[in-house]
XYZ file of C-alpha atoms in Angstrom:
133
model
C 12.241 12.757 7.408
C 9.017 11.614 7.693
C 5.736 12.434 6.916
C 1.576 10.511 7.498
C -1.353 11.789 5.425
C -4.927 11.368 6.036
C -5.776 7.456 6.289
C -6.653 5.845 4.365
C -3.978 5.946 2.348
C -2.233 3.012 0.027
C 1.220 3.880 -1.405
C 1.789 0.871 -2.942
C -1.568 1.369 -5.022
C -1.383 4.797 -5.258
C 2.910 4.925 -6.864
C 1.593 2.139 -8.947
C 0.903 5.264 -11.822
C 4.361 5.985 -12.025
C 5.629 2.694 -12.577
C 5.955 2.736 -16.468
C 6.785 6.369 -16.546
C 9.865 7.563 -17.906
C 13.135 5.901 -15.134
C 14.991 8.948 -15.599
C 11.919 11.685 -14.955
C 10.523 9.273 -11.959
C 10.773 6.062 -11.006
C 8.513 3.798 -9.035
C 9.549 0.665 -8.452
C 10.179 -2.186 -5.690
C 8.007 -0.318 -2.982
C 9.857 2.638 -3.291
C 9.570 5.901 -5.541
C 12.881 8.580 -6.583
C 12.530 12.366 -7.981
C 14.272 14.804 -8.652
C 12.579 17.820 -6.348
C 13.308 21.279 -6.799
C 13.670 22.476 -2.804
C 13.956 26.506 -2.776
C 16.821 27.338 -5.590
C 18.396 23.547 -4.640
C 17.448 20.099 -6.252
C 17.518 16.852 -4.784
C 16.799 13.190 -5.057
C 13.981 12.031 -3.087
C 13.405 8.449 -2.633
C 9.618 7.646 -0.624
C 9.068 5.283 0.563
C 6.095 3.243 3.097
C 6.605 3.108 7.138
C 3.202 3.138 8.315
C -0.517 1.037 7.349
C -3.013 1.888 4.678
C -4.883 2.963 7.999
C -2.168 4.502 9.900
C 0.395 5.992 6.717
C 3.504 6.722 7.389
C 5.776 8.416 4.551
C 9.351 7.812 4.546
C 11.513 10.469 3.016
C 15.138 10.238 1.949
C 17.119 13.441 0.588
C 20.176 13.136 -2.034
C 21.422 16.640 -2.691
C 25.788 17.977 -3.386
C 24.617 21.015 -1.158
C 23.585 21.246 2.791
C 19.652 21.533 3.584
C 18.556 22.873 6.418
C 16.134 22.343 8.166
C 13.599 24.527 6.896
C 14.591 22.389 3.364
C 13.569 19.097 5.080
C 10.329 20.578 6.323
C 9.756 21.911 2.247
C 10.675 18.833 1.054
C 8.792 17.051 3.052
C 5.793 19.180 1.927
C 6.463 18.462 -2.195
C 6.424 15.405 -0.981
C 2.923 15.360 0.503
C 1.904 17.586 -2.449
C 3.206 15.077 -4.952
C 1.157 12.334 -3.600
C -2.029 14.486 -2.353
C -1.208 12.661 1.857
C -3.711 15.424 2.770
C -6.819 14.411 0.618
C -9.598 13.087 2.788
C -11.516 10.176 1.164
C -13.283 9.164 4.078
C -16.835 11.028 2.731
C -15.517 8.938 -0.067
C -15.496 5.820 0.788
C -18.674 6.612 3.152
C -20.792 7.579 -0.054
C -18.978 4.259 -2.169
C -20.438 2.069 0.301
C -23.947 2.765 -0.782
C -23.580 2.246 -4.547
C -23.110 -1.381 -5.183
C -20.956 -1.079 -7.932
C -19.132 2.067 -6.384
C -18.695 -0.317 -3.678
C -16.879 -2.927 -4.929
C -14.308 -0.591 -6.674
C -13.623 1.430 -3.551
C -13.310 -1.052 -2.465
C -9.999 -3.078 -4.652
C -8.872 0.457 -5.041
C -8.773 1.476 -1.259
C -6.444 4.155 -0.147
C -5.697 5.317 -3.820
C -4.862 8.985 -4.195
C -4.317 10.424 -7.634
C -0.397 11.899 -7.828
C -0.151 15.849 -8.574
C 3.095 17.498 -9.764
C 5.167 20.397 -8.380
C 4.468 22.104 -11.118
C 2.214 23.528 -13.612
C 4.468 23.003 -16.315
C 5.115 19.623 -15.382
C 1.833 18.282 -14.968
C 1.567 20.224 -18.898
C 4.404 18.438 -20.499
C 2.965 15.647 -18.431
C -0.962 15.531 -20.103
C 1.011 16.279 -23.464
C 3.289 13.104 -23.059
C 1.013 10.963 -22.053
C -1.731 11.410 -24.794
């Protein structure tokens, strides 16, 4: 399964937030993100890698599960990955505005393509915020 992102998108930079997290929950190492996600009533381990560029971002999604996955399940998994990595968020207007400010210009160039990841469920976001404090 493949999914595209709104450019610019830097998968390696965006995935760095998961490097120091609990590897039993989710893991990002050597350019691959892994996490168990819910697809309807099924669980699957998703592995995500970048197969594109920052300007033409494309992610490859691998799924491991004990259940048979339908095409709809695979499509839902792609939507979940797109949500987790905030792939539809458009950074172009921000990048244009940042070019007008010297400090923001420096930061936006250094962090070009960074999109803040999200969680699959609100409960997960709550647990993450408590644990990270």
